[in-house]
Short mmCIF file of C-alpha atoms in Angstrom, two decimals:
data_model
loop_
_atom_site.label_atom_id
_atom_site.label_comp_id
_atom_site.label_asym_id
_atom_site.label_seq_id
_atom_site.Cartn_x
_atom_site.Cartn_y
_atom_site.Cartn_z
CA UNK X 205 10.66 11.20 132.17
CA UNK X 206 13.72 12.47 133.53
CA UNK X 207 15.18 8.63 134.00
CA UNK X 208 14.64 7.96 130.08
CA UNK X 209 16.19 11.15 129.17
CA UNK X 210 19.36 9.77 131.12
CA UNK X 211 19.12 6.47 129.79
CA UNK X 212 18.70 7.68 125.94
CA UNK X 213 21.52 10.11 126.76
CA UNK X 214 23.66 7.24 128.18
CA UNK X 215 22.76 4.41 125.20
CA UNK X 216 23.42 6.89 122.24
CA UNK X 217 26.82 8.20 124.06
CA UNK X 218 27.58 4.07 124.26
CA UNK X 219 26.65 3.83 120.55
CA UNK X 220 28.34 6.69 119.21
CA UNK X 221 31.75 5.80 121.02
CA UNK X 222 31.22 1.76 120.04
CA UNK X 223 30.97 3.35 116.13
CA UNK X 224 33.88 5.27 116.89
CA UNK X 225 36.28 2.39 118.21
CA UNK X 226 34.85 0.18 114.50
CA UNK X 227 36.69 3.42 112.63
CA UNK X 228 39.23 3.60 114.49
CA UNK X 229 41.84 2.01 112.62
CA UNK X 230 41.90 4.28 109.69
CA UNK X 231 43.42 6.82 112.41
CA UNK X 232 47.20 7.10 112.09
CA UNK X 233 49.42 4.84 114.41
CA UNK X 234 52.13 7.13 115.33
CA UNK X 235 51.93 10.36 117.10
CA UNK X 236 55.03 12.16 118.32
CA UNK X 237 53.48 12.92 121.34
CA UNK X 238 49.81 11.99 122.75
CA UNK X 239 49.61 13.36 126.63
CA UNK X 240 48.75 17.03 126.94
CA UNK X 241 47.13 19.03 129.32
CA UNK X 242 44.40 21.88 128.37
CA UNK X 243 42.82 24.42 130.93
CA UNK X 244 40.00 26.43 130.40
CA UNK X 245 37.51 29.16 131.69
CA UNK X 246 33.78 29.04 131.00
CA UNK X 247 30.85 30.96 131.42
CA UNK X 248 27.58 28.86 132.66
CA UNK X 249 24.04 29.18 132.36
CA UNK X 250 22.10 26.50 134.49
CA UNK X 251 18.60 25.77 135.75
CA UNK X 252 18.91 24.83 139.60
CA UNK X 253 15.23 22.75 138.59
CA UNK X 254 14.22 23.78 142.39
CA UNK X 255 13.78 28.07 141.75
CA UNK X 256 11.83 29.89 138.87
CA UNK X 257 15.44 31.19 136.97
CA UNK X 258 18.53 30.06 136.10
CA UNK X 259 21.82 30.69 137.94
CA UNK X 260 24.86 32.16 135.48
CA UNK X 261 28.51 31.78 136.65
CA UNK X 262 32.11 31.10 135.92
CA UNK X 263 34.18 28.10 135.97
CA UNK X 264 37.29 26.28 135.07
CA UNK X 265 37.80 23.08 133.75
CA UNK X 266 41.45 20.65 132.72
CA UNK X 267 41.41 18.32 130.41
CA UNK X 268 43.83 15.33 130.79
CA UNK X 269 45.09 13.64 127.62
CA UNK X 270 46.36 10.78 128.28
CA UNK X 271 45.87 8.52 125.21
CA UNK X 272 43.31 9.19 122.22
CA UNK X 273 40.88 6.99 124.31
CA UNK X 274 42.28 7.81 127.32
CA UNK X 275 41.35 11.25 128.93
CA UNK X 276 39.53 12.99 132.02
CA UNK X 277 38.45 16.12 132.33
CA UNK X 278 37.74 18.09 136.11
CA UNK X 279 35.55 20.81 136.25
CA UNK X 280 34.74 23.88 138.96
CA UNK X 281 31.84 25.59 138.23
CA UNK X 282 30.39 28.89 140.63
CA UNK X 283 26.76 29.75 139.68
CA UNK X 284 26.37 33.11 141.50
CA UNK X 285 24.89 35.42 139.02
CA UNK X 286 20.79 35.89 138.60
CA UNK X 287 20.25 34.27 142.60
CA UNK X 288 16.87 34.04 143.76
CA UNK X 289 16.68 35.39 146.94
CA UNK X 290 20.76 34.15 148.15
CA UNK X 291 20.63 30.95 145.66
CA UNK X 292 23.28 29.63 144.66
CA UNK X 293 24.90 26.54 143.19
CA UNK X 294 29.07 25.36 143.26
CA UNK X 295 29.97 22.44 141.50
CA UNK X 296 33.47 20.40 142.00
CA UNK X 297 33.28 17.50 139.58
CA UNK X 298 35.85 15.06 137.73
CA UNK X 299 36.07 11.92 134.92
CA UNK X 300 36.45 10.15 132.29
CA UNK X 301 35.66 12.21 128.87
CA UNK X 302 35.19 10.00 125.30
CA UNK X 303 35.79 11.36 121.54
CA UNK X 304 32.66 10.62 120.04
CA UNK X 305 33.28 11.51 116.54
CA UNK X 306 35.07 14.38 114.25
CA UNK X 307 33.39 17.14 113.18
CA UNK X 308 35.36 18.28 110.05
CA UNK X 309 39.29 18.95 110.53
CA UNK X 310 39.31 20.85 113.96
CA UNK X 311 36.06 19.74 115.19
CA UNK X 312 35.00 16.98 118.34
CA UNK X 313 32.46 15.70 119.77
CA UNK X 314 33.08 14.61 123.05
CA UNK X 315 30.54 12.36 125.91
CA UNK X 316 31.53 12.64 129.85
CA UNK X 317 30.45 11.10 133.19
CA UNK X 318 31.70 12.84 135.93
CA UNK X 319 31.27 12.95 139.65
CA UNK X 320 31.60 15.01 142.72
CA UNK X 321 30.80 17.46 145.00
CA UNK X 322 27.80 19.79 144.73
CA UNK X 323 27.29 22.47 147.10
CA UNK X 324 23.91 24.98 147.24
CA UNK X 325 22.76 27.45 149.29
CA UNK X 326 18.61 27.39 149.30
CA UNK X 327 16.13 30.47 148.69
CA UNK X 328 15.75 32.34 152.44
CA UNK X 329 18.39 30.30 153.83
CA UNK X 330 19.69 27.17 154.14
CA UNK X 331 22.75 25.16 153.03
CA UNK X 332 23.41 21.49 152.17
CA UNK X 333 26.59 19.59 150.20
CA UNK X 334 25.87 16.40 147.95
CA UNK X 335 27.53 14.43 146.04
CA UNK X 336 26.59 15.32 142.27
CA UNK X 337 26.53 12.73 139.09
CA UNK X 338 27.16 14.55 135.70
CA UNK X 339 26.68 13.52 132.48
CA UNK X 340 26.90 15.25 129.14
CA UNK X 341 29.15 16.11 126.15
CA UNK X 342 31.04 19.47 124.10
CA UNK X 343 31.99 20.20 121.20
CA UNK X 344 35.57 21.76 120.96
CA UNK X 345 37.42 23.17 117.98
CA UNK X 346 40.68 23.87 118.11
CA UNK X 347 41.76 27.61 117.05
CA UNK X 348 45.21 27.34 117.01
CA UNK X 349 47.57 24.35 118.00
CA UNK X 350 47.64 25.63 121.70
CA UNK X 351 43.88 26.97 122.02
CA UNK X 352 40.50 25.11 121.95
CA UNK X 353 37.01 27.14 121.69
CA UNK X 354 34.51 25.01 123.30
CA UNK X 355 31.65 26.25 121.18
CA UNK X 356 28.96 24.35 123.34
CA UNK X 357 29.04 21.98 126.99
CA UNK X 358 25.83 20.80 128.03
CA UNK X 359 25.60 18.96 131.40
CA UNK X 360 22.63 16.93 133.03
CA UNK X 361 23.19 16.54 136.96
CA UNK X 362 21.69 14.21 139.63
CA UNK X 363 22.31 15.51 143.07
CA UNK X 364 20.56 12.21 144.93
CA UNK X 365 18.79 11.98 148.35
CA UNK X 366 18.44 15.97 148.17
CA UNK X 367 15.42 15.29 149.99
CA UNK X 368 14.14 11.88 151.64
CA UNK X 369 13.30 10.62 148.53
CA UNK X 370 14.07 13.06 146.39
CA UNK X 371 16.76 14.38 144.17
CA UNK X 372 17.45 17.37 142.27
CA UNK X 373 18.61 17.52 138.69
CA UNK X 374 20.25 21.07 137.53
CA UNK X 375 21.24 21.15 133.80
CA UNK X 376 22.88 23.34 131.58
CA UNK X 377 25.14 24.88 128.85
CA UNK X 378 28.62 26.36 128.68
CA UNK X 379 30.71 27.67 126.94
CA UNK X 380 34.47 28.44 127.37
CA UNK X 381 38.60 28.72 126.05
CA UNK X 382 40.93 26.56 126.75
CA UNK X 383 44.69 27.00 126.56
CA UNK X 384 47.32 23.51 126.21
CA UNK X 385 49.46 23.80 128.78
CA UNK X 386 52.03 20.90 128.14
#
């Protein structure tokens, strides 16, 4: 069930951005300038799918601009609120990020597959690093011309070989400010 989920997630994200690249030359041609650089803080709410509540926490995330098409977005995320006897979850992930389509004038949907590091300290002890596979989307609106609410971030991850085997798949929801740096 889980593996269909990902691959229905994966095929409309595909979809969306293949519609999105058929429209895209209605878009204006000329921008002054197109790189910019946004960081953000979030607040998290995620299900560690191994303990009986979720884990809340804080984060930070930048988001590269590098091109319309072009951008990546890295992410820190510290799930330390609402533990279950000492769990805890720390994510450290980075990648590419996709505009999926407009919603109204300030609006975006966006898609993202990112990887890296996730680190988790088990019920009554224990601790174990892996890497972590994330996949997901947001939708931002911008405020003002330097600050982005992102209204909603929900994230599926894959932590593989958690146990010989086995994997464990935390998702989630944020939600968070960004500010454009440059």
């Amino acid at each position: 069930m889980r593996r269909s989920a990902f691959v229905f997630i994966l095929i409309f994200l595909m979809g969306a951005a293949q519609a999105r690249i058929a429209r895209a030359q209605a878009v204006e041609a000329a921008k002054t300038r197109t790189f910019h650089i946004d960081v953000g803080g979030m607040v998290s709410g995620f299900q560690p799918a191994d303990g009986p509540n979720d884990l809340v926490g804080a984060g930070t995330y930048v988001d590269f601009h590098f091109s319309h098409w072009v951008q990546l977005e890295a992410e820190g995320r510290w799930l330390r609120w609402n533990q279950y006897y000492g769990e805890h979850q720390d994510n450290y992930l980075i990648g590419p990020r996709v505009p999926v389509w407009r919603v109204g004038r300030k609006g975006e949907v966006y898609g993202k597959a990112l990887i890296g590091t996730g680190k988790m300290t088990f019920p009554f002890g224990g601790y174990g690093t892996f890497t972590a596979l994330a996949f997901g989307g947001n939708l931002d609106f911008r405020v003002t011309r330097k600050v982005t609410f992102r209204a909603v971030d929900f994230e599926y991850q894959d932590w593989p070989v958690w146990l010989p085997n086995q994997s464990l798949q935390p998702y989630g929801v944020s939600m968070g400010v960004a500010y454009r740096v440059f």
